[in-house]
Amino acid sequence: MVRSSQSTTFSASTYFDDRGPHGTAQPITEYVNPHSRPIVSYFFPKGVGEYHYGERHPMKPHRLTLTNALVMGYGLDKQIHHIYNPRPATQAELEMYHDHDYIDFLSRKLCSGACDTAINWSGGLHHAKRGEASGFCYVNDIVLAILELLRHHPRVLYIDIDIHHGDGVELAFYHSNRVMTVSFHKYTGEFFPGTGKLDDNGANLGKHFCLNVPLQDGVDDEMYLTVFKTVIEDTVTTFRPTAIVLQCGADSLGCDRLGAFNLSIAAHGECVNFVRKFNVPLLVLGGGGYTIKNVSRCWTYETAVLVGAEIPDELPATVYDSFFRDSEWKLHPPLTGRVENQNSPGSLQKITIGIRNKLRYLQGAPSVAMQEIPPDLEGLLADEEKTGEEKDEELGTAMAGERRSDRTMARNEYFDGENDVDPEPCSSASARRPGSARRSRGAGRRARGRGRSRVSAATAKEEGDEGDENEMASTPKVAKPRSRKPRKPRGRAVTDKDKEKDKDKDLTDVDLDATAEPESGQEPMTPMDPDLDIS
């Protein structure tokens, strides 16, 4: 027997609402060309919408389920190149500034060039700090993503359009000049998190790389878009980012449970479209948003903007039709004009001037030639597998591809390839010390001056003849010196005592330096012994 109160059950109700005169959007059936650009990747962790923070908690993960249902209902999945289901993070990954999962599945796609735009509406938790949770954020996926991007991109621009200040991301890169953070938010000094003043500036290397746009309640579409486009265009022109991370918190929409702005879904989406047109690798994340039916509509519309598809104002038929009954199943319900606008054109102009003054201090985009690259676990493991020769080559101490041959070859043997170099003679009493070859060349150059007069023509000729014989036997590549008789040195006459002293020296090991071109029209000089005193 069925009670009267149970005569109508959920399973017996209609699957879709009867919309009457209100239309239903038909899904897109055409698939995207796999070779078209830009390439868009969509990330949706299955089951993420099943979590629950509590009955009265404003954060509703179910908003992600609604968003995904509308995206699929419009057929936007056919306009997306890649759809991913990220795996849960491991404990080791969580300890790398928290969570390595988003790096692996979002940023790595951008870094490898596999896609131009990556979308993950479940990300954007911008309040979490290194050692503590904040707001509703306990993992700062944004910081992790930017750290990975910095391994491949010299400069990353972070843009935050959540109504709350992106304090966690700003704090993480407060001392860095490789990350520019720009946050558009409500600021009264008491509104959470209580940070984000116009004069917050960054510190050390990060000075002037922290930009904040503090707004008051009730800002409308026109004012918001004017200041947003002006600030972002000036920032991109000056900073010249090679990658952009955009946090799209939907609590800046009108009628949000925790927000106080008057933005429409169209204006919120225009911010996304404006950033997309810079054609820079783009990571798009979610964030705040506590009226879930508006959040899902907003992120669905922005997904369409990012894939370049046009969708009608009518919502598609989904199992969640009842959520949108009060707005007559429209994508763009009226959300503006509910809160009095406390912003004036003068206050926005002051903000714009303050931002431009900060940008003038940058003097162009920073260089990263001497910047530290964030650590990479895979890179460290790869380094351990490198041979000593490969490590020397990276340090610049290798022989540029040459191999050393330690085998001993007999003197006067036939020349056999580039590595056929005879060793230096070691029987001489005046064998050169390490680095003597470099000193000998220097001595030869110095001998062109006053020291040249200390050697007689006869002695120089004797040295040259002996040096020619040794040099041809040891270094076959050296050109044979000219047989022209050396010029008579100028200066004081050399005495017989000087000649006798010079003949007693063993001068077998000399650097001819005979291949040098004549200077100032003079003939190549005869080389001298490097140990000869020419004072």
mmCIF file of C-alpha atoms in Angstrom, residues 143-310:
data_model
loop_
_atom_site.group_PDB
_atom_site.id
_atom_site.type_symbol
_atom_site.label_atom_id
_atom_site.label_comp_id
_atom_site.label_asym_id
_atom_site.label_seq_id
_atom_site.Cartn_x
_atom_site.Cartn_y
_atom_site.Cartn_z
ATOM 1 C CA VAL A 143 51.079 29.217 -7.081
ATOM 2 C CA LEU A 144 51.989 25.666 -8.057
ATOM 3 C CA ALA A 145 50.938 26.258 -11.637
ATOM 4 C CA ILE A 146 52.935 29.496 -11.877
ATOM 5 C CA LEU A 147 56.039 27.840 -10.397
ATOM 6 C CA GLU A 148 55.901 25.239 -13.137
ATOM 7 C CA LEU A 149 55.275 27.864 -15.802
ATOM 8 C CA LEU A 150 58.385 29.730 -14.640
ATOM 9 C CA ARG A 151 60.477 26.727 -15.591
ATOM 10 C CA HIS A 152 59.570 27.350 -19.221
ATOM 11 C CA HIS A 153 58.467 30.993 -19.391
ATOM 12 C CA PRO A 154 60.572 34.012 -18.363
ATOM 13 C CA ARG A 155 57.580 36.133 -17.260
ATOM 14 C CA VAL A 156 54.104 35.157 -16.042
ATOM 15 C CA LEU A 157 51.211 37.580 -15.595
ATOM 16 C CA TYR A 158 48.586 36.689 -12.979
ATOM 17 C CA ILE A 159 45.163 38.375 -13.286
ATOM 18 C CA ASP A 160 42.477 37.993 -10.610
ATOM 19 C CA ILE A 161 38.849 39.142 -11.152
ATOM 20 C CA ASP A 162 37.457 37.555 -8.010
ATOM 21 C CA ILE A 163 35.721 40.042 -5.695
ATOM 22 C CA HIS A 164 38.214 39.055 -2.971
ATOM 23 C CA HIS A 165 41.848 40.077 -3.135
ATOM 24 C CA GLY A 166 44.197 37.345 -4.375
ATOM 25 C CA ASP A 167 46.426 37.657 -1.330
ATOM 26 C CA GLY A 168 47.895 34.145 -1.353
ATOM 27 C CA VAL A 169 49.290 34.453 -4.870
ATOM 28 C CA GLU A 170 50.510 37.999 -4.274
ATOM 29 C CA LEU A 171 52.352 36.945 -1.108
ATOM 30 C CA ALA A 172 54.013 33.986 -2.820
ATOM 31 C CA PHE A 173 55.601 36.224 -5.486
ATOM 32 C CA TYR A 174 55.892 39.457 -3.506
ATOM 33 C CA HIS A 175 59.692 39.468 -3.935
ATOM 34 C CA SER A 176 59.839 38.281 -7.556
ATOM 35 C CA ASN A 177 60.086 40.314 -10.730
ATOM 36 C CA ARG A 178 59.205 37.372 -12.951
ATOM 37 C CA VAL A 179 55.572 37.308 -11.851
ATOM 38 C CA MET A 180 53.337 40.354 -12.139
ATOM 39 C CA THR A 181 50.157 40.057 -10.046
ATOM 40 C CA VAL A 182 47.121 42.198 -10.892
ATOM 41 C CA SER A 183 44.022 41.899 -8.688
ATOM 42 C CA PHE A 184 40.636 43.621 -9.210
ATOM 43 C CA HIS A 185 38.685 43.352 -5.972
ATOM 44 C CA LYS A 186 36.573 45.033 -3.348
ATOM 45 C CA TYR A 187 38.602 46.843 -0.696
ATOM 46 C CA THR A 188 37.284 48.608 2.384
ATOM 47 C CA GLY A 189 39.916 47.547 4.917
ATOM 48 C CA GLU A 190 37.399 45.215 6.566
ATOM 49 C CA PHE A 191 36.162 43.107 3.655
ATOM 50 C CA PHE A 192 37.946 39.725 3.554
ATOM 51 C CA PRO A 193 40.903 39.297 3.432
ATOM 52 C CA GLY A 194 41.508 42.957 4.303
ATOM 53 C CA THR A 195 44.484 43.383 1.942
ATOM 54 C CA GLY A 196 44.990 44.784 -1.533
ATOM 55 C CA LYS A 197 45.505 48.540 -1.185
ATOM 56 C CA LEU A 198 46.494 50.609 -4.188
ATOM 57 C CA ASP A 199 49.895 51.417 -2.681
ATOM 58 C CA ASP A 200 50.838 47.781 -1.992
ATOM 59 C CA ASN A 201 53.935 47.598 -4.108
ATOM 60 C CA GLY A 202 55.980 44.426 -3.753
ATOM 61 C CA ALA A 203 59.476 44.333 -2.238
ATOM 62 C CA ASN A 204 63.103 43.858 -3.254
ATOM 63 C CA LEU A 205 63.213 42.529 -6.835
ATOM 64 C CA GLY A 206 59.419 42.432 -6.828
ATOM 65 C CA LYS A 207 59.009 46.143 -6.196
ATOM 66 C CA HIS A 208 56.403 47.618 -8.592
ATOM 67 C CA PHE A 209 55.423 44.092 -9.761
ATOM 68 C CA CYS A 210 52.387 43.949 -7.469
ATOM 69 C CA LEU A 211 49.352 45.834 -8.806
ATOM 70 C CA ASN A 212 46.037 46.198 -6.997
ATOM 71 C CA VAL A 213 42.799 47.757 -8.241
ATOM 72 C CA PRO A 214 40.647 48.359 -5.110
ATOM 73 C CA LEU A 215 36.975 48.973 -5.940
ATOM 74 C CA GLN A 216 33.892 49.848 -3.938
ATOM 75 C CA ASP A 217 30.423 48.286 -3.872
ATOM 76 C CA GLY A 218 28.146 48.417 -6.871
ATOM 77 C CA VAL A 219 30.688 48.838 -9.690
ATOM 78 C CA ASP A 220 28.835 48.325 -12.977
ATOM 79 C CA ASP A 221 29.802 46.807 -16.336
ATOM 80 C CA GLU A 222 30.950 50.020 -17.996
ATOM 81 C CA MET A 223 33.188 51.187 -15.167
ATOM 82 C CA TYR A 224 34.659 47.755 -14.546
ATOM 83 C CA LEU A 225 35.484 47.067 -18.203
ATOM 84 C CA THR A 226 37.005 50.524 -18.658
ATOM 85 C CA VAL A 227 39.451 50.184 -15.783
ATOM 86 C CA PHE A 228 40.115 46.498 -16.531
ATOM 87 C CA LYS A 229 41.034 46.998 -20.181
ATOM 88 C CA THR A 230 43.133 50.086 -19.457
ATOM 89 C CA VAL A 231 45.159 48.461 -16.674
ATOM 90 C CA ILE A 232 45.638 45.108 -18.411
ATOM 91 C CA GLU A 233 46.635 46.601 -21.738
ATOM 92 C CA ASP A 234 49.221 48.860 -20.077
ATOM 93 C CA THR A 235 50.521 45.954 -18.008
ATOM 94 C CA VAL A 236 50.873 43.569 -20.940
ATOM 95 C CA THR A 237 52.586 46.246 -23.031
ATOM 96 C CA THR A 238 55.130 46.985 -20.296
ATOM 97 C CA PHE A 239 55.672 43.570 -18.710
ATOM 98 C CA ARG A 240 55.390 41.532 -21.944
ATOM 99 C CA PRO A 241 54.349 38.231 -20.324
ATOM 100 C CA THR A 242 55.044 34.951 -22.077
ATOM 101 C CA ALA A 243 52.206 33.200 -20.193
ATOM 102 C CA ILE A 244 49.061 34.417 -18.420
ATOM 103 C CA VAL A 245 47.116 32.858 -15.541
ATOM 104 C CA LEU A 246 43.550 34.194 -15.231
ATOM 105 C CA GLN A 247 41.508 33.563 -12.071
ATOM 106 C CA CYS A 248 37.795 33.987 -12.908
ATOM 107 C CA GLY A 249 36.092 34.112 -9.524
ATOM 108 C CA ALA A 250 32.362 34.493 -10.212
ATOM 109 C CA ASP A 251 31.541 36.148 -6.888
ATOM 110 C CA SER A 252 32.144 39.475 -8.649
ATOM 111 C CA LEU A 253 28.840 38.923 -10.484
ATOM 112 C CA GLY A 254 25.742 40.760 -9.368
ATOM 113 C CA CYS A 255 23.401 38.969 -6.952
ATOM 114 C CA ASP A 256 26.194 36.848 -5.448
ATOM 115 C CA ARG A 257 25.613 35.698 -1.877
ATOM 116 C CA LEU A 258 28.958 37.113 -0.675
ATOM 117 C CA GLY A 259 29.594 39.745 -3.327
ATOM 118 C CA ALA A 260 28.476 43.326 -3.793
ATOM 119 C CA PHE A 261 29.272 44.164 -7.425
ATOM 120 C CA ASN A 262 26.834 44.711 -10.313
ATOM 121 C CA LEU A 263 28.632 42.777 -13.046
ATOM 122 C CA SER A 264 26.714 40.831 -15.660
ATOM 123 C CA ILE A 265 27.792 37.481 -17.068
ATOM 124 C CA ALA A 266 28.488 39.195 -20.400
ATOM 125 C CA ALA A 267 30.855 41.742 -18.818
ATOM 126 C CA HIS A 268 32.625 39.048 -16.806
ATOM 127 C CA GLY A 269 33.087 37.065 -19.991
ATOM 128 C CA GLU A 270 34.343 40.118 -21.873
ATOM 129 C CA CYS A 271 37.268 40.296 -19.439
ATOM 130 C CA VAL A 272 38.159 36.731 -20.403
ATOM 131 C CA ASN A 273 37.765 37.515 -24.094
ATOM 132 C CA PHE A 274 39.997 40.596 -23.789
ATOM 133 C CA VAL A 275 42.817 38.553 -22.221
ATOM 134 C CA ARG A 276 42.379 35.762 -24.781
ATOM 135 C CA LYS A 277 43.024 38.163 -27.662
ATOM 136 C CA PHE A 278 46.618 38.740 -26.569
ATOM 137 C CA ASN A 279 47.390 35.279 -28.020
ATOM 138 C CA VAL A 280 49.630 34.342 -25.090
ATOM 139 C CA PRO A 281 49.521 30.829 -23.544
ATOM 140 C CA LEU A 282 46.617 31.072 -21.128
ATOM 141 C CA LEU A 283 45.627 29.114 -18.022
ATOM 142 C CA VAL A 284 42.021 29.855 -16.967
ATOM 143 C CA LEU A 285 40.874 28.891 -13.462
ATOM 144 C CA GLY A 286 37.738 29.197 -11.371
ATOM 145 C CA GLY A 287 37.628 30.697 -7.895
ATOM 146 C CA GLY A 288 34.881 32.205 -5.754
ATOM 147 C CA GLY A 289 31.194 32.263 -6.586
ATOM 148 C CA TYR A 290 28.391 31.402 -4.159
ATOM 149 C CA THR A 291 25.161 31.641 -6.140
ATOM 150 C CA ILE A 292 25.764 28.387 -7.944
ATOM 151 C CA LYS A 293 23.261 28.771 -10.783
ATOM 152 C CA ASN A 294 24.932 32.041 -11.803
ATOM 153 C CA VAL A 295 28.417 30.584 -11.377
ATOM 154 C CA SER A 296 27.620 27.662 -13.681
ATOM 155 C CA ARG A 297 26.104 29.940 -16.321
ATOM 156 C CA CYS A 298 29.085 32.315 -16.152
ATOM 157 C CA TRP A 299 31.757 29.627 -16.547
ATOM 158 C CA THR A 300 29.776 27.906 -19.291
ATOM 159 C CA TYR A 301 29.583 31.174 -21.227
ATOM 160 C CA GLU A 302 33.317 31.779 -20.721
ATOM 161 C CA THR A 303 34.098 28.268 -21.930
ATOM 162 C CA ALA A 304 32.270 29.145 -25.140
ATOM 163 C CA VAL A 305 34.254 32.391 -25.389
ATOM 164 C CA LEU A 306 37.560 30.540 -25.013
ATOM 165 C CA VAL A 307 36.744 27.963 -27.698
ATOM 166 C CA GLY A 308 35.388 30.650 -30.028
ATOM 167 C CA ALA A 309 31.834 29.291 -30.192
ATOM 168 C CA GLU A 310 28.576 31.257 -30.116
#
